[in-house]
Short mmCIF file of C-alpha atoms in Angstrom, two decimals:
data_model
loop_
_atom_site.label_atom_id
_atom_site.label_comp_id
_atom_site.label_asym_id
_atom_site.label_seq_id
_atom_site.Cartn_x
_atom_site.Cartn_y
_atom_site.Cartn_z
CA MET A 1 18.98 -102.00 107.40
CA ALA A 2 19.21 -98.77 105.53
CA ALA A 3 18.29 -98.44 101.55
CA GLU A 4 21.61 -98.81 99.62
CA ILE A 5 21.59 -94.54 96.79
CA THR A 6 23.47 -94.76 93.98
CA TYR A 7 25.20 -91.36 92.94
CA ALA A 8 25.02 -90.88 89.16
CA GLU A 9 27.45 -87.92 87.91
CA VAL A 10 25.38 -85.90 84.44
CA LYS A 11 27.60 -84.00 82.97
CA PHE A 12 25.95 -81.44 80.38
CA ARG A 13 27.61 -79.42 77.52
CA ASN A 14 26.50 -76.47 76.32
CA ALA A 15 24.10 -76.16 72.97
CA SER A 16 24.56 -72.40 71.57
CA LEU A 17 20.57 -71.86 71.90
CA SER A 18 20.90 -69.39 68.53
CA ALA A 19 20.74 -70.60 65.53
CA GLU A 20 23.73 -69.67 62.69
CA VAL A 21 21.66 -67.06 60.03
CA LYS A 22 22.70 -67.23 57.31
CA ALA A 23 21.94 -63.88 54.58
CA PRO A 24 20.91 -63.99 51.39
CA PRO A 25 23.67 -63.88 48.48
CA LYS A 26 24.09 -60.15 47.45
CA LYS A 27 22.13 -59.73 44.19
CA LYS A 28 25.17 -58.14 41.80
CA ASP A 29 24.75 -55.23 40.46
CA CYS A 30 23.30 -54.88 37.23
CA ASP A 31 25.89 -53.94 34.37
CA HIS A 32 25.06 -50.92 32.47
CA HIS A 33 26.11 -50.20 28.91
CA THR A 34 25.22 -46.99 27.50
CA GLN A 35 24.62 -47.26 24.02
CA LYS A 36 26.23 -45.84 21.38
CA TYR A 37 25.00 -44.49 18.44
CA PRO A 38 26.72 -43.46 15.31
CA PRO A 39 28.33 -40.09 14.98
CA TRP A 40 27.03 -38.94 11.13
CA LEU A 41 23.41 -39.94 12.41
CA PRO A 42 22.16 -36.55 13.90
CA TRP A 43 23.44 -35.15 10.48
CA LEU A 44 20.78 -37.98 8.51
CA ILE A 45 18.31 -36.54 11.20
CA SER A 46 19.07 -33.51 10.09
CA LEU A 47 18.91 -34.45 6.86
CA LEU A 48 15.89 -35.68 6.30
CA LEU A 49 13.61 -32.92 7.99
CA LEU A 50 15.58 -30.36 5.40
CA LEU A 51 14.00 -32.46 2.90
CA VAL A 52 10.97 -32.63 4.64
CA CYS A 53 10.63 -28.54 4.43
CA ILE A 54 11.73 -28.59 1.11
CA THR A 55 8.94 -30.76 0.19
CA LEU A 56 6.64 -28.25 2.08
CA ILE A 57 7.85 -25.34 0.13
CA ILE A 58 7.78 -27.06 -3.25
CA THR A 59 3.94 -28.23 -1.95
CA LEU A 60 1.91 -24.55 -0.92
CA PHE A 61 4.45 -22.92 -4.08
CA VAL A 62 2.64 -25.67 -6.63
CA SER A 63 -1.32 -25.86 -4.86
CA HIS A 64 0.01 -21.35 -4.72
CA PHE A 65 1.00 -21.36 -8.60
CA SER A 66 -2.36 -23.92 -9.82
CA HIS A 67 -4.90 -21.61 -7.20
CA ASN A 68 -3.66 -18.66 -8.93
CA GLN A 69 -4.35 -20.68 -12.87
CA GLU A 70 -8.02 -21.03 -11.51
CA GLU A 71 -8.55 -17.75 -11.29
CA LEU A 72 -7.29 -16.71 -14.53
CA LYS A 73 -9.26 -19.43 -16.15
CA THR A 74 -12.56 -17.31 -14.94
CA LEU A 75 -12.07 -13.96 -15.64
CA PRO A 76 -13.13 -14.23 -18.35
CA GLN A 77 -12.55 -18.28 -18.89
CA ASN A 78 -11.65 -17.51 -22.55
CA ALA A 79 -9.56 -14.99 -22.26
CA THR A 80 -5.79 -16.16 -23.80
CA GLU A 81 -3.92 -13.66 -23.03
CA TRP A 82 -3.19 -10.87 -19.23
CA LEU A 83 -1.38 -7.67 -18.75
CA CYS A 84 -0.21 -7.38 -15.02
CA VAL A 85 1.24 -4.42 -13.42
CA SER A 86 3.40 -4.47 -10.81
CA VAL A 87 1.66 -3.96 -7.70
CA MET A 88 5.19 -4.71 -5.21
CA PRO A 89 8.28 -1.92 -4.30
CA PRO A 90 11.19 -3.34 -5.32
CA SER A 91 12.78 -3.80 -2.06
CA LYS A 92 9.26 -6.38 -0.94
CA GLY A 93 10.08 -8.83 -4.06
CA ARG A 94 7.26 -8.62 -7.18
CA GLY A 95 3.45 -8.88 -6.76
CA TRP A 96 1.48 -8.47 -9.43
CA MET A 97 -2.26 -7.56 -10.36
CA CYS A 98 -3.62 -8.42 -13.95
CA CYS A 99 -6.12 -8.31 -15.92
CA PRO A 100 -7.59 -9.99 -18.93
CA MET A 101 -6.38 -8.03 -22.02
CA GLY A 102 -9.14 -4.88 -23.04
CA TRP A 103 -9.79 -4.30 -20.01
CA ARG A 104 -8.47 -1.88 -17.66
CA PHE A 105 -7.28 -1.71 -14.16
CA PHE A 106 -7.85 0.57 -11.03
CA GLN A 107 -7.38 -0.02 -7.25
CA LYS A 108 -7.52 -3.64 -7.48
CA SER A 109 -11.11 -4.43 -9.44
CA CYS A 110 -10.93 -4.85 -13.29
CA TYR A 111 -13.19 -3.12 -15.71
CA TYR A 112 -14.91 -3.64 -18.93
CA THR A 113 -17.10 -2.32 -21.74
CA SER A 114 -19.08 -3.93 -23.89
CA THR A 115 -20.05 -2.93 -27.05
CA ASP A 116 -23.60 -4.81 -27.91
CA SER A 117 -26.21 -3.61 -25.58
CA MET A 118 -28.26 -6.02 -23.64
CA THR A 119 -31.59 -5.09 -21.08
CA TRP A 120 -30.20 -4.77 -17.71
CA ASN A 121 -31.35 -8.63 -16.20
CA ASP A 122 -29.56 -9.84 -19.21
CA SER A 123 -25.96 -7.11 -18.73
CA LYS A 124 -26.20 -9.19 -15.23
CA LYS A 125 -26.23 -12.81 -16.49
CA ASN A 126 -23.47 -11.31 -19.35
CA CYS A 127 -21.08 -10.53 -17.07
CA THR A 128 -22.12 -13.33 -13.90
CA GLY A 129 -20.40 -15.37 -16.50
CA MET A 130 -17.26 -13.43 -17.57
CA GLY A 131 -16.74 -14.26 -13.37
CA SER A 132 -18.10 -10.60 -12.70
CA HIS A 133 -21.44 -8.86 -12.33
CA LEU A 134 -22.50 -5.04 -13.43
CA VAL A 135 -19.84 -2.92 -12.14
CA VAL A 136 -20.03 -1.47 -8.12
CA ILE A 137 -19.75 2.11 -7.31
CA ASP A 138 -18.93 3.35 -3.87
CA THR A 139 -15.57 5.33 -4.14
CA GLU A 140 -16.07 9.17 -5.63
CA ASP A 141 -12.55 8.14 -7.11
CA GLU A 142 -13.86 5.11 -9.11
CA GLN A 143 -16.29 7.32 -10.54
CA VAL A 144 -14.18 9.62 -11.25
CA PHE A 145 -12.71 7.09 -13.80
CA LEU A 146 -15.08 5.65 -15.15
CA SER A 147 -16.69 8.58 -16.79
CA ALA A 148 -13.43 9.21 -17.83
CA TRP A 149 -13.31 6.09 -19.77
CA LEU A 150 -16.51 6.25 -20.78
CA LYS A 151 -15.75 10.44 -22.82
CA GLU A 152 -12.52 7.65 -24.32
CA GLU A 153 -14.55 5.19 -25.00
CA ILE A 154 -17.27 6.68 -27.41
CA ARG A 155 -15.20 8.07 -30.16
CA TYR A 156 -15.39 4.49 -31.37
CA MET A 157 -18.79 3.51 -29.56
CA ARG A 158 -20.92 6.28 -30.04
CA LYS A 159 -23.00 4.76 -27.11
CA ASP A 160 -24.78 7.36 -24.28
CA ASN A 161 -26.08 4.62 -21.35
CA TYR A 162 -23.71 2.11 -19.91
CA TYR A 163 -25.21 -0.20 -17.21
CA ILE A 164 -24.56 0.17 -14.48
CA GLY A 165 -25.06 -2.99 -10.94
CA LEU A 166 -27.60 -0.43 -8.69
CA SER A 167 -31.44 -1.16 -9.29
CA ALA A 168 -34.54 -1.41 -6.80
CA GLN A 169 -37.10 -3.66 -6.49
CA ASN A 170 -39.24 -1.05 -4.85
CA VAL A 171 -39.21 2.54 -5.98
CA GLY A 172 -36.37 4.07 -4.41
CA GLN A 173 -35.12 1.09 -2.63
CA TRP A 174 -31.90 1.01 -4.62
CA HIS A 175 -28.93 -2.01 -3.86
CA TRP A 176 -25.66 -3.07 -5.45
CA VAL A 177 -25.57 -6.43 -7.51
CA ASP A 178 -23.21 -7.35 -4.60
CA LYS A 179 -25.11 -6.82 -2.21
CA THR A 180 -22.73 -3.79 -1.60
CA PRO A 181 -24.82 -1.72 1.01
CA PHE A 182 -26.14 1.07 -0.20
CA ASN A 183 -24.19 4.28 0.43
CA VAL A 184 -26.50 7.55 0.34
CA THR A 185 -23.47 10.01 0.43
CA ALA A 186 -22.08 7.90 -2.80
CA VAL A 187 -24.12 8.67 -4.84
CA PHE A 188 -23.38 10.70 -8.44
CA TRP A 189 -26.99 11.81 -10.11
CA ARG A 190 -27.68 13.74 -12.59
CA ILE A 191 -28.85 16.56 -11.78
CA GLY A 192 -33.05 16.22 -11.60
CA GLU A 193 -32.67 12.24 -11.19
CA PRO A 194 -33.10 9.81 -10.23
CA SER A 195 -36.90 9.71 -11.51
CA ASN A 196 -38.57 7.79 -8.39
CA VAL A 197 -41.18 5.84 -10.65
CA GLU A 198 -42.61 2.44 -10.26
CA GLU A 199 -41.15 2.22 -14.68
CA GLU A 200 -37.65 3.03 -14.32
CA LYS A 201 -36.04 1.02 -11.98
CA CYS A 202 -32.31 0.23 -13.29
CA VAL A 203 -29.00 2.91 -13.03
CA VAL A 204 -26.65 3.59 -15.90
CA ILE A 205 -24.35 5.99 -16.38
CA HIS A 206 -24.75 8.57 -18.82
CA TRP A 207 -21.33 9.26 -20.18
CA LYS A 208 -22.55 13.75 -21.93
CA GLU A 209 -22.12 15.25 -18.41
CA LYS A 210 -19.01 17.69 -18.55
CA LYS A 211 -18.76 15.99 -14.63
CA HIS A 212 -19.37 12.55 -12.89
CA TRP A 213 -22.32 13.32 -11.47
CA ASN A 214 -24.02 11.74 -14.56
CA TRP A 215 -26.50 8.58 -13.38
CA ASN A 216 -29.90 8.31 -14.28
CA ASP A 217 -32.44 5.71 -13.67
CA LEU A 218 -34.44 5.11 -16.66
CA ARG A 219 -36.56 1.11 -17.45
CA CYS A 220 -35.27 -2.38 -17.39
CA ASP A 221 -36.15 -3.32 -20.51
CA ILE A 222 -33.53 -1.10 -22.62
CA ARG A 223 -30.77 -2.07 -24.59
CA SER A 224 -27.56 -0.48 -23.76
CA PRO A 225 -23.72 -1.13 -23.35
CA ARG A 226 -22.49 -2.58 -19.84
CA ILE A 227 -20.10 -1.66 -17.28
CA CYS A 228 -18.41 -5.10 -15.94
CA GLU A 229 -16.09 -5.60 -13.61
CA ALA A 230 -14.15 -7.84 -11.71
CA ALA A 231 -11.52 -8.44 -8.47
CA ALA A 232 -8.06 -8.16 -10.16
CA ILE A 233 -5.97 -11.34 -10.46
CA THR A 234 -2.75 -11.33 -7.37
CA VAL A 235 -0.15 -13.66 -8.69
#
């Protein structure tokens, strides 16, 4: 007997093999808000900058004035009156050079002739104490000016010699008190001078010469008047 075969009908539904993929939600764009400044802010900043500039100018002016006042106190310290000369053309503003009353002004320097007499070393110390130094002569114009001035002074002083800032540590080796190089082309010795001997190592101006060739070396312990020099004060 043959075996019975049973057939069964099986139906399959089609299934989608691709999975549905959901895209992530888009991010919302950030809102860009422009920051607005008050309209008066630029004016305030400009005003502050202007005030800063004015403050700096005032500070510099006060500092400069105070510095000049300190200089005025040191040339000399006991001076209460000053003689000032205008050195700037009116078109370029104001500029003054000042010397203590009783001093002479010439080419940006102040000069003083003493009424008392001292040795050369004491004369050097005395000028230094007044904020100056024994005169240093390095041009013919300066020598001519001093010679003419001394000829005026002798009507009152009756002094023959005035110490200047020239001396020698070794015979014939002359040097100035302020370290200015000694220029052999700008010297004004009297005829026959300097003696260049061991005993005579300090220099004076001898006013009695007719011309301005009037330097003379002599002993440093001789007591004579002196000429002091200092830079004029600019204000």
